[in-house]
Short mmCIF file of C-alpha atoms and ligand atoms in Angstrom, two decimals:
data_model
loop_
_atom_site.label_atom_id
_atom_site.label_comp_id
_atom_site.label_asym_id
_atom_site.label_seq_id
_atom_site.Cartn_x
_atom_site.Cartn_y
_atom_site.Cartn_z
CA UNK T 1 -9.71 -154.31 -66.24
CA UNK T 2 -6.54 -154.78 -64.44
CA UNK T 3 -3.19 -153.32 -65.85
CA UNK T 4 -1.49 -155.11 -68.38
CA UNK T 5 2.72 -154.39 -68.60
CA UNK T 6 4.71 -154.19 -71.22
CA UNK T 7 7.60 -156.77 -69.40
CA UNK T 8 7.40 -159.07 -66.40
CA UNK T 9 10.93 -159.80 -65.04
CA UNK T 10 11.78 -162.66 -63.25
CA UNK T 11 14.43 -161.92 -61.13
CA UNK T 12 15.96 -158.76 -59.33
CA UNK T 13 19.96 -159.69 -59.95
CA UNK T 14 22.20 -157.29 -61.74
CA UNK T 15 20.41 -158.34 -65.15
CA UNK T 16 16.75 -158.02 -64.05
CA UNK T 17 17.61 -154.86 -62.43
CA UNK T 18 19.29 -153.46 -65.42
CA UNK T 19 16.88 -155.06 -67.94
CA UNK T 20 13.82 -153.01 -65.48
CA UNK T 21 15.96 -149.35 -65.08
CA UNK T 22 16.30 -149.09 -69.19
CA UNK T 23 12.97 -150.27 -69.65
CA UNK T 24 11.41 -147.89 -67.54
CA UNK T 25 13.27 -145.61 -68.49
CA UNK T 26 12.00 -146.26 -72.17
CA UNK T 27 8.49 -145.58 -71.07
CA UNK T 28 7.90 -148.96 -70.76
CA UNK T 29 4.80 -150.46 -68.28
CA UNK T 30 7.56 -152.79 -66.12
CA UNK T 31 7.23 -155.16 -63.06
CA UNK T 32 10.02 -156.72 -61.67
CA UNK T 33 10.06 -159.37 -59.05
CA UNK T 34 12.22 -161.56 -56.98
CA UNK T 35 12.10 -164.04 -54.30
CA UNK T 36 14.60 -162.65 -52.14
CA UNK T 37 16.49 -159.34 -51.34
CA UNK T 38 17.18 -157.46 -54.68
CA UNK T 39 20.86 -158.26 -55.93
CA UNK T 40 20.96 -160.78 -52.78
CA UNK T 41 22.06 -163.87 -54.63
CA UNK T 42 24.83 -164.40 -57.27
CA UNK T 43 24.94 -160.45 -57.88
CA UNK T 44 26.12 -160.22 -53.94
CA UNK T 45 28.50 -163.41 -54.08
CA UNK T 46 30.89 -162.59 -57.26
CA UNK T 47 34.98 -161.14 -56.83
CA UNK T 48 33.15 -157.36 -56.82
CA UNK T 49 35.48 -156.65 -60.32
CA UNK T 50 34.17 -154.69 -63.33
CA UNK T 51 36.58 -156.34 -65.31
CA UNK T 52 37.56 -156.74 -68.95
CA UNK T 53 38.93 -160.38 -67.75
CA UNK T 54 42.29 -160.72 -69.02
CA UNK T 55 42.14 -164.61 -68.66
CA UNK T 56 39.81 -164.79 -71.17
CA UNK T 57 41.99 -163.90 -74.05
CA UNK T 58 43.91 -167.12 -73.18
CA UNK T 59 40.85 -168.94 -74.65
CA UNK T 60 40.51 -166.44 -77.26
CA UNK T 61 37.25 -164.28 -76.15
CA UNK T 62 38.39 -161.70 -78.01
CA UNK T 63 34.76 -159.80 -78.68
CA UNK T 64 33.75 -160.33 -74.73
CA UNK T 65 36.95 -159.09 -73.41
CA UNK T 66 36.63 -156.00 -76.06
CA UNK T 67 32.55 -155.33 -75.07
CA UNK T 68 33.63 -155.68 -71.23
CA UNK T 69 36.64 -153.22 -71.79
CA UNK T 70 34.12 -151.02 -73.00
CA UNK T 71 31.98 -151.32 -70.52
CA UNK T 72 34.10 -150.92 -67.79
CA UNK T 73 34.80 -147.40 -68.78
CA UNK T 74 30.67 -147.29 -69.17
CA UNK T 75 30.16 -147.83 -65.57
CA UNK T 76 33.49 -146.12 -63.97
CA UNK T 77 31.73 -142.81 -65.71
CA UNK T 78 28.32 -143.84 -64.69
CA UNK T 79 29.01 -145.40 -61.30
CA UNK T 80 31.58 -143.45 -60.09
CA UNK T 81 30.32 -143.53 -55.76
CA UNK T 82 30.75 -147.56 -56.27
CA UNK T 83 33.67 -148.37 -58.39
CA UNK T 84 37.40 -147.66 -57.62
CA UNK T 85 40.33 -148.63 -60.05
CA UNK T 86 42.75 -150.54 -58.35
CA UNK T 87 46.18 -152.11 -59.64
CA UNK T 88 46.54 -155.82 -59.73
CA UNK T 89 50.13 -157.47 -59.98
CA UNK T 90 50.73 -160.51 -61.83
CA UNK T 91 53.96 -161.87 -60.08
CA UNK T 92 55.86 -163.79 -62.65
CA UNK T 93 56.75 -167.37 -62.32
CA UNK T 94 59.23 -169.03 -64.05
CA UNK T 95 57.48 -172.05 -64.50
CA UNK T 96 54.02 -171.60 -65.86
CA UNK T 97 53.12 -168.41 -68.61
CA UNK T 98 56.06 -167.32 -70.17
CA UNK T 99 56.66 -163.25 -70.21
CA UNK T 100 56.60 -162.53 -73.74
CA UNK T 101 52.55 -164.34 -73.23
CA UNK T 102 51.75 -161.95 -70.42
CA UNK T 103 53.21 -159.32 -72.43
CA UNK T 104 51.03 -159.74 -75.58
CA UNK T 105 47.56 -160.24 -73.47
CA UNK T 106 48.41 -157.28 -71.11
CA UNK T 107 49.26 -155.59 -74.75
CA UNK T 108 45.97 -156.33 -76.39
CA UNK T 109 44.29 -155.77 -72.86
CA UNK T 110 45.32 -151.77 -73.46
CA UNK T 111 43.91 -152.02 -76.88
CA UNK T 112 41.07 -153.41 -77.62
CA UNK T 113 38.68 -151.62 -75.61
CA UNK T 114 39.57 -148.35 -76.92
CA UNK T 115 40.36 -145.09 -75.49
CA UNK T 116 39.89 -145.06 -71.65
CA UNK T 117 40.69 -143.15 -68.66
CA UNK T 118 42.10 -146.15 -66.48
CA UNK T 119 45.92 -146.09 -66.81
CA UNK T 120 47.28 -148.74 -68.65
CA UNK T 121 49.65 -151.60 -67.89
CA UNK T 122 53.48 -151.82 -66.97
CA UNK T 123 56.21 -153.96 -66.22
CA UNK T 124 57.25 -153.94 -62.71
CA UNK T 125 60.59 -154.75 -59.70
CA UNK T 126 58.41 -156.30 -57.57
CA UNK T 127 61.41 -156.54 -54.92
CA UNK T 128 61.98 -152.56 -55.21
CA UNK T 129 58.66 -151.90 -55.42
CA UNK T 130 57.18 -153.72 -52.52
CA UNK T 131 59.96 -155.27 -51.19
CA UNK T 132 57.94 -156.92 -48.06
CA UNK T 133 54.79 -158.61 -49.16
CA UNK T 134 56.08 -161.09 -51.54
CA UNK T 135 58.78 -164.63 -51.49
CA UNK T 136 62.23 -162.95 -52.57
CA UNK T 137 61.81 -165.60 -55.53
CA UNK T 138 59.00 -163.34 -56.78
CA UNK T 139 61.01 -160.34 -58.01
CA UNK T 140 59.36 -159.32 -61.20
CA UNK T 141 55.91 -158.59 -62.46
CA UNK T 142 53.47 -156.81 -64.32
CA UNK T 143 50.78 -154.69 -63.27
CA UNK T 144 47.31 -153.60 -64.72
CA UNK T 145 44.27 -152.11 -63.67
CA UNK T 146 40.91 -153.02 -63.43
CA UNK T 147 37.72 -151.52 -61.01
CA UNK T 148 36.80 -152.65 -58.05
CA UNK T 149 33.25 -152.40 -58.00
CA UNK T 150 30.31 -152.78 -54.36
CA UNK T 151 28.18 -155.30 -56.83
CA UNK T 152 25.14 -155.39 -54.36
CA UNK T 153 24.53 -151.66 -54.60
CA UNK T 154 25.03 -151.52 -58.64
CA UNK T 155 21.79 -153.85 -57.98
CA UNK T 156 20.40 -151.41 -56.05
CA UNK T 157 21.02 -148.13 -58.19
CA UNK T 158 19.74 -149.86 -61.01
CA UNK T 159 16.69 -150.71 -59.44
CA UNK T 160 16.19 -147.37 -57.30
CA UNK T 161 16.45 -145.57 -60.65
CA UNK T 162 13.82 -148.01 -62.41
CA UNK T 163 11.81 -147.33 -59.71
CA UNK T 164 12.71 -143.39 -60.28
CA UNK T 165 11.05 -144.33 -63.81
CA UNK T 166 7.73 -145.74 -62.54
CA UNK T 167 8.74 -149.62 -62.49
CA UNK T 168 6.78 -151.44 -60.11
CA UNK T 169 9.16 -153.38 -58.09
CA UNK T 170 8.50 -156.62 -56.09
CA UNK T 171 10.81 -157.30 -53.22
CA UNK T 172 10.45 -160.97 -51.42
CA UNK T 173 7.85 -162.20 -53.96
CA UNK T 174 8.20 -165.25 -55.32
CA UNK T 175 7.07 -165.93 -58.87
CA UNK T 176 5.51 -169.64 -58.73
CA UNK T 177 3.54 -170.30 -61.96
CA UNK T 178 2.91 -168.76 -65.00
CA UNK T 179 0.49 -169.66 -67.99
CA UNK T 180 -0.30 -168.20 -71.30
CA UNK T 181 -3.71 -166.39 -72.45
CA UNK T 182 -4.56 -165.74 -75.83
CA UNK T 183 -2.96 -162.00 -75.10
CA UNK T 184 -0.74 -161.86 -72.20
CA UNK T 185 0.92 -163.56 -69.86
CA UNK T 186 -0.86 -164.35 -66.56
CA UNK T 187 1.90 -164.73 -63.53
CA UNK T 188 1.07 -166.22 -60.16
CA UNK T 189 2.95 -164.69 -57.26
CA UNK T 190 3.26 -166.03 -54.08
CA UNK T 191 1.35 -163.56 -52.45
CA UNK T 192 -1.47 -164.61 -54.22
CA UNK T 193 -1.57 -161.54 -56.15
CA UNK T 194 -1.44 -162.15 -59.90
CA UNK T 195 -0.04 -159.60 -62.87
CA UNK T 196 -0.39 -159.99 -66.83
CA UNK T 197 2.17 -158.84 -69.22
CA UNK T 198 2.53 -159.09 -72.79
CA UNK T 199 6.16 -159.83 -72.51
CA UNK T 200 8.12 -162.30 -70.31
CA UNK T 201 11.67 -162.36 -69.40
CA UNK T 202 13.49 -164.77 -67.77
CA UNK T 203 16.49 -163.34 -65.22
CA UNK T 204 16.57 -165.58 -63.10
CA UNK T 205 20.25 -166.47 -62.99
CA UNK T 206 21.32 -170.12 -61.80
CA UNK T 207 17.45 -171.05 -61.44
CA UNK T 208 16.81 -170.28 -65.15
CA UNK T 209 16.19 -173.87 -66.15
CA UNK T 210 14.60 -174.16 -63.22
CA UNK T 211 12.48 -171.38 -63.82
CA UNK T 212 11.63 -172.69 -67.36
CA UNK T 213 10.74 -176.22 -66.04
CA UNK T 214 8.43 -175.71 -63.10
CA UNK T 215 7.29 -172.38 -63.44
CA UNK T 216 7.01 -171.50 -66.65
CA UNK T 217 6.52 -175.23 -67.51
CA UNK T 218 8.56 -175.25 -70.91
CA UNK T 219 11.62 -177.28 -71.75
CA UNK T 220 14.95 -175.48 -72.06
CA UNK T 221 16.99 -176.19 -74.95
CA UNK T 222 19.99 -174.69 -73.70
CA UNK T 223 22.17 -176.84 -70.98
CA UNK T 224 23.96 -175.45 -68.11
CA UNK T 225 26.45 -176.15 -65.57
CA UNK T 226 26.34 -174.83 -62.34
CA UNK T 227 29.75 -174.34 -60.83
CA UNK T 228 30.21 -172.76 -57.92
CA UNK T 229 33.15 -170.48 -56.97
CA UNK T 230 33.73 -169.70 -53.62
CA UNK T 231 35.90 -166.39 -51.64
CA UNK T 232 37.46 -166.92 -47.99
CA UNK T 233 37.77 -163.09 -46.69
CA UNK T 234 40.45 -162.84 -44.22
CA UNK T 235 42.97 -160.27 -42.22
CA UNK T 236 44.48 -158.49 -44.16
CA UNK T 237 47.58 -159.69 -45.76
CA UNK T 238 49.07 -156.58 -46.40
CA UNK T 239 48.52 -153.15 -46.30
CA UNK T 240 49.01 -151.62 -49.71
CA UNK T 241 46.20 -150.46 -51.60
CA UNK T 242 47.10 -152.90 -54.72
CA UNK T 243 45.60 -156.34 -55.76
CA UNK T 244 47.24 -159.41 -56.88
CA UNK T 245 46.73 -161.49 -60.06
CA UNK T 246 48.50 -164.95 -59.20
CA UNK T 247 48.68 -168.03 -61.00
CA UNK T 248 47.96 -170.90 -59.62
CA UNK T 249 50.11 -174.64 -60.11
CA UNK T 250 46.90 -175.48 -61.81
CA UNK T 251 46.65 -172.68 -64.72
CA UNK T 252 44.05 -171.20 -62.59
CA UNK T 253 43.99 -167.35 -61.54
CA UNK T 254 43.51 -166.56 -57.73
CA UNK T 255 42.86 -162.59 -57.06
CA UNK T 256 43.82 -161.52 -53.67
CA UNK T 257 42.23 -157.89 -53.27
CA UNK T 258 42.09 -155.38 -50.65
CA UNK T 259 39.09 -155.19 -48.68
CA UNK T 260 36.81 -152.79 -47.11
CA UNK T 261 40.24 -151.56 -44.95
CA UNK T 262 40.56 -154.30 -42.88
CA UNK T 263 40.52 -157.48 -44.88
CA UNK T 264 41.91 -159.29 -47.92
CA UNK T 265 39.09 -160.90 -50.41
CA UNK T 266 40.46 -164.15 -51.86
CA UNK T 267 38.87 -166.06 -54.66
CA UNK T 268 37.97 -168.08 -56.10
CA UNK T 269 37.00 -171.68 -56.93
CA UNK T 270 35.35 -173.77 -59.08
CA UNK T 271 33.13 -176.93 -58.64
CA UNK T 272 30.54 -178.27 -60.48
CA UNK T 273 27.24 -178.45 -58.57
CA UNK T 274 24.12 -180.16 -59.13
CA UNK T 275 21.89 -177.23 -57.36
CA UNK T 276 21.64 -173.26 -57.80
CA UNK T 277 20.29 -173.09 -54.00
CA UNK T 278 23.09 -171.74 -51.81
CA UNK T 279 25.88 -173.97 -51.37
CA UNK T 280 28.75 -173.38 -48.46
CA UNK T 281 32.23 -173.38 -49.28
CA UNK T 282 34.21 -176.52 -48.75
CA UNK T 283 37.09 -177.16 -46.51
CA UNK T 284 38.85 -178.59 -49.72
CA UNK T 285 38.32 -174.98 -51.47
CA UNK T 286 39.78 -173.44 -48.25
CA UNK T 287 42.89 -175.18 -48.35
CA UNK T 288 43.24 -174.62 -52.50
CA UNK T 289 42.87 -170.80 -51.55
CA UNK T 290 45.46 -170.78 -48.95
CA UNK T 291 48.03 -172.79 -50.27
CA UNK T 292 48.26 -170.48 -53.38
CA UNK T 293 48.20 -167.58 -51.56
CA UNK T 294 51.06 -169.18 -48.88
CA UNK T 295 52.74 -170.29 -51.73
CA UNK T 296 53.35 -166.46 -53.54
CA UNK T 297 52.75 -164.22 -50.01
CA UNK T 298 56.00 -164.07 -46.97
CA UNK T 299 53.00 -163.80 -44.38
CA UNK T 300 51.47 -166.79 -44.26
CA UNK T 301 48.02 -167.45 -43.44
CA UNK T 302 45.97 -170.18 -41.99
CA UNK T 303 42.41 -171.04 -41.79
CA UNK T 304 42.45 -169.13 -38.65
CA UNK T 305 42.50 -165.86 -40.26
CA UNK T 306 39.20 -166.43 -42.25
CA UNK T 307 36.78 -164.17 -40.82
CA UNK T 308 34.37 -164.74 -43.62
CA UNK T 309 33.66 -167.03 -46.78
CA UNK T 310 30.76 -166.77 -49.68
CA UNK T 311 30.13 -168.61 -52.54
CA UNK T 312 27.85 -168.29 -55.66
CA UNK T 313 26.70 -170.62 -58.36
CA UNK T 314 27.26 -169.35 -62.13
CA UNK T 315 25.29 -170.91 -64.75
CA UNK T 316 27.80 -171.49 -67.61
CA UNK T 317 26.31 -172.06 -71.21
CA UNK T 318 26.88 -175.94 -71.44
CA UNK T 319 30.26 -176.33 -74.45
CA UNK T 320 31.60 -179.25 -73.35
CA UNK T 321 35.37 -177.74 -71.99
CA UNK T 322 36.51 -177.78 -68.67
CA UNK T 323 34.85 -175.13 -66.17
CA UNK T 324 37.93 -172.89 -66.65
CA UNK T 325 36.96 -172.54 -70.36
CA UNK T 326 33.73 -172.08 -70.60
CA UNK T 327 32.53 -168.97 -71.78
CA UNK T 328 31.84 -165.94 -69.25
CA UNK T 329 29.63 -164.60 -72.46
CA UNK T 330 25.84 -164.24 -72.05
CA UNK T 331 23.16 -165.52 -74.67
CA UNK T 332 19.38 -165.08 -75.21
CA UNK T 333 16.92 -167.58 -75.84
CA UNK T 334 14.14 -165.49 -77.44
CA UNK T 335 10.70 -168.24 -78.08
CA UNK T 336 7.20 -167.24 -79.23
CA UNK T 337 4.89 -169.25 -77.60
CA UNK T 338 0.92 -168.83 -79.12
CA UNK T 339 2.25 -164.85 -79.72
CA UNK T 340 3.87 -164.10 -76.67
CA UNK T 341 7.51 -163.52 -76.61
CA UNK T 342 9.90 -165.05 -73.72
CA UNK T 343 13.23 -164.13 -73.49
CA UNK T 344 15.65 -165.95 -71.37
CA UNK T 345 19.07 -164.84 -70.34
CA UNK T 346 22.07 -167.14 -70.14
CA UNK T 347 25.27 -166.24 -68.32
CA UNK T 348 26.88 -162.68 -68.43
CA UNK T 349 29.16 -160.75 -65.96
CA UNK T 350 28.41 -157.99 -63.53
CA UNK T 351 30.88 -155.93 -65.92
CA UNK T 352 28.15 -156.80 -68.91
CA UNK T 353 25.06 -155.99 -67.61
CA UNK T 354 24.16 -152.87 -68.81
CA UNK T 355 25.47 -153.59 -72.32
CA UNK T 356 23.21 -156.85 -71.81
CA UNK T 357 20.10 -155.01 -70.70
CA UNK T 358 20.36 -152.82 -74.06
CA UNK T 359 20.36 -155.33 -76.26
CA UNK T 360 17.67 -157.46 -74.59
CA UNK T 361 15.42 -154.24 -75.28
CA UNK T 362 17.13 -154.33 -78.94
CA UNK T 363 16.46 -157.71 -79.36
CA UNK T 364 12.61 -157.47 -78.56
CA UNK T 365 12.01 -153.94 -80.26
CA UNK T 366 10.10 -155.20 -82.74
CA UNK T 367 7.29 -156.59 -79.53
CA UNK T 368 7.77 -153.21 -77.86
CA UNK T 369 5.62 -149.81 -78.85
CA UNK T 370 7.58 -148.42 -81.79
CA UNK T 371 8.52 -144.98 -79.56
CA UNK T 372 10.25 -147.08 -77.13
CA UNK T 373 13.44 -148.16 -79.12
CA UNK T 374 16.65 -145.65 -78.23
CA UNK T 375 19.23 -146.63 -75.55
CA UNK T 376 19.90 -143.97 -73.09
CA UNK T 377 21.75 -146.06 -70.30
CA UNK T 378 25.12 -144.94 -71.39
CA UNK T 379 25.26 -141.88 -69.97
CA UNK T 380 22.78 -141.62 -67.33
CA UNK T 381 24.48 -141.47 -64.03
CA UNK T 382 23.32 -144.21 -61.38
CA UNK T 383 23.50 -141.96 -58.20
C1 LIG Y 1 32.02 -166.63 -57.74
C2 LIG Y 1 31.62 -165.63 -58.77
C3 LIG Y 1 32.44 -164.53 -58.99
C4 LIG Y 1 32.07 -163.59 -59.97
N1 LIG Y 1 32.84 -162.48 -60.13
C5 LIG Y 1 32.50 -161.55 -61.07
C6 LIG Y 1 33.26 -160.37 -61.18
O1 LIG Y 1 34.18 -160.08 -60.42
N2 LIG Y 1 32.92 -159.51 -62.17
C7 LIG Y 1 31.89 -159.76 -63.03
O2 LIG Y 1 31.68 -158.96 -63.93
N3 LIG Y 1 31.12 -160.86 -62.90
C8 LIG Y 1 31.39 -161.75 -61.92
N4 LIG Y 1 30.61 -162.87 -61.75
C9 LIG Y 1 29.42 -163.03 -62.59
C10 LIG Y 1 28.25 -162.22 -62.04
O3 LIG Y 1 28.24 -162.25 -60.63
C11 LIG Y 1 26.93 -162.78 -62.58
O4 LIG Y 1 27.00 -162.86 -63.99
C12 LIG Y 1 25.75 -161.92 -62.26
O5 LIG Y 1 25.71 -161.59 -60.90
C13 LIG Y 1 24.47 -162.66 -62.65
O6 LIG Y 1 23.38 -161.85 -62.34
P1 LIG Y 1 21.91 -162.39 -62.57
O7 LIG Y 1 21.00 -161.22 -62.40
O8 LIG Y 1 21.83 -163.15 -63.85
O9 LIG Y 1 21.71 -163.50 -61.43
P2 LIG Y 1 21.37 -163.35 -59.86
O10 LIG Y 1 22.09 -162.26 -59.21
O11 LIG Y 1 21.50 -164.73 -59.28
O12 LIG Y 1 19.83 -162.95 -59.88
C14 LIG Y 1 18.80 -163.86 -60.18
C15 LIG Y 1 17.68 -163.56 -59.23
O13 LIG Y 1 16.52 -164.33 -59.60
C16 LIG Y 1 15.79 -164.54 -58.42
N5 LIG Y 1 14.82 -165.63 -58.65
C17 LIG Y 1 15.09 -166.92 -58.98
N6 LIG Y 1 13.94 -167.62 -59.11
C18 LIG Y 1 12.92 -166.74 -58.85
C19 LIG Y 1 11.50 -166.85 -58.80
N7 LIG Y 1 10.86 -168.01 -59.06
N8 LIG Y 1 10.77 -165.74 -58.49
C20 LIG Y 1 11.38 -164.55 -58.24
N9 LIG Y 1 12.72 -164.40 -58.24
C21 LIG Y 1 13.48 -165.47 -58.57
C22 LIG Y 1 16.86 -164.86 -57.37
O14 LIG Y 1 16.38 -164.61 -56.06
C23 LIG Y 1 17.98 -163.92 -57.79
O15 LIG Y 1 18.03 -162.72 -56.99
C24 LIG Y 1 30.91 -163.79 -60.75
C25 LIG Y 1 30.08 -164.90 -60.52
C26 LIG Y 1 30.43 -165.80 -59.51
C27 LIG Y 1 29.53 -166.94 -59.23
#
């Protein structure tokens, strides 16, 4: 009789990765596939910032911005090769968030995630201080820091260590159908292989409904919006090894971010979209990047200076506010259908994963072999 696993994963992003490397790590039987390159789609396309996200607390995500706080000191002590803090200014501007508002969030930003070895925030003379990169109107700010993080290869670590931890791993293999047995799972992969688990998860990122639909052939009860956000990358603005926070006429936070040496990464956007297969940036999303970053920068730049642009698609839990405000927080969707579980993953953040992978397992222990139940990811370093 052919092996049966413990969890199928759909989906080699950040989450499936993550989900796989504790798993396996458990002693857990796990396969993992996807359709394209591991960590190739969303997890590749994303600002590349393990980030509490200060903006949140503007909508009052207090409990995300305190887990990601966490978690960013998590993976700076676990991922140290791939993640680099890195100070971000937040010019101020007399006309849209008043100081004593930056104040309190960059206050509670200090706090709530506890102690931590990234150094905290400060006010700042912007004209003393770096007296050449910005309008002479922009003479104050504040300044925080955050990681800077290579997201493609926190994919990859995660997945070379599940592999480490006997995972099988399925590279370029699309999953296209699935049905139920009275005991397992049966799952139809495009190379007309076939594997059987008792327990099915659903990581699929912006195809998740997709997924659920035509593959797994079960309704989803959750909405989503897909809304893209794009990133021009172009020569380097300036040459300081600092990041800016700036906000934009619209409310809207644009990072401008050094790098790999030569370049400045500057994003990003968002517009709805009506599919999770790769969309292009538009020129309309070009000229929104520019003209903030003309409008705070004394170089200017034009479209000329792109040497690169990406976008990815985030599926955002359906709440009915604009795309600004919906929440960056994940949720499961755990069914039982005739005994077997499915779990299905909505939203989340690079900066989340691992915290997000732990309580997937936590959240199906009582499926999973009863030796199998104690986190470990905290501590192990991804190398
Ligand atoms: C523009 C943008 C900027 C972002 N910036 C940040 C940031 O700075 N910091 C942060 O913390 N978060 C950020 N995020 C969020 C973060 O990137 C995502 O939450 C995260 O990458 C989602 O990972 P995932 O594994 O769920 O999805 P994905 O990385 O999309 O992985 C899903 C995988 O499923 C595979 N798949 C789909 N269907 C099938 C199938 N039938 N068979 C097999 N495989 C399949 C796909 O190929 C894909 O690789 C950003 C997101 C976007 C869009």
């Amino acid at each position: 009789m052919s092996e049966v696993f413990d969890l199928f994963i759909i989906g080699g992003g950040i989450n499936g990765a993550g989900i796989a490397r504790d798993a396996a790590g458990r002693n857990l039987k796990v396969c993992l596939a996807d359709k394209g390159e591991f960590g190739g789609a969303t997890s590749s396309w994303s600002t590349k910032l393990i980030h509490g996200g200060l903006r949140y607390l503007e909508n009052y995500e207090f409990k995300l911005v305190r887990e990601s706080l966490k978690e960013r000191e998590v993976i700076y002590n676990i991922a140290r090769g791939i993640t680099k803090p890195i100070p971000f200014i937040i010019p101020y501007t007399k006309n849209l968030r008043p100081k004593w508002l930056i104040k309190i969030g960059l206050f509670l930003y200090d706090s709530l995630g506890g102690k931590t070895s990234i150094p905290k925030s400060s006010t700042i003379n912007l004209s003393n201080k770096f007296p050449n990169i910005l309008k002479k109107e922009f003479n104050e700010g504040f300044q925080y820091y955050d990681l800077q993080v290579d997201d493609k290869k926190l994919t990859k670590l995660n997945i070379k260590d599940a592999i480490e931890n006997n995972a099988k791993v399925l590279e370029n293999t699309k999953v296209i159908n699935i049905e139920q047995t009275s005991d397992h799972w049966k799952i139809f992969l495009e190379n007309n292989k076939t594997i059987k688990s008792k327990i099915l998860i659903n990581a699929s990122g912006p195809w998740i409904n997709e997924t659920l639909k035509n593959i797994i052939k079960i309704n989803s009860n959750k909405k989503i919006r897909l809304v893209k956000g794009s990133h021009i990358i172009t020569n380097k603005i300036y040459d300081e090894e600092i990041a800016f926070t700036l906000q934009n006429f619209d409310n809207r936070i644009i990072f401008v971010i050094p790098y790999k040496e030569k370049f400045s990464l500057i994003g990003t956007t968002e517009i709805e979209v009506n599919s999770p297969e790769k969309n292009g940036i538009d020129v309309s999303e070009i000229k929104y990047l520019i003209d903030c970053v003309n409008g705070y920068f004394k170089k200017q730049i034009s479209s000329k200076d792109i040497v690169d642009t990406y976008s990815g698609i985030r599926p955002l839990i359906e709440d009915f506010n604009e795309a600004t405000k919906v929440t960056r927080d994940y949720i499961f969707d755990l069914n039982i259908h005739n005994n077997l579980p499915l779990l299905s993953i909505y939203g989340g953040k690079l900066t989340t994963y691992r915290k997000l992978s732990e309580n997937v397992l936590n959240r199906l222990s009582k499926y999973l072999p009863k030796n199998s139940i104690k986190s470990w990811t905290d501590k192990k370093k991804l190398i």
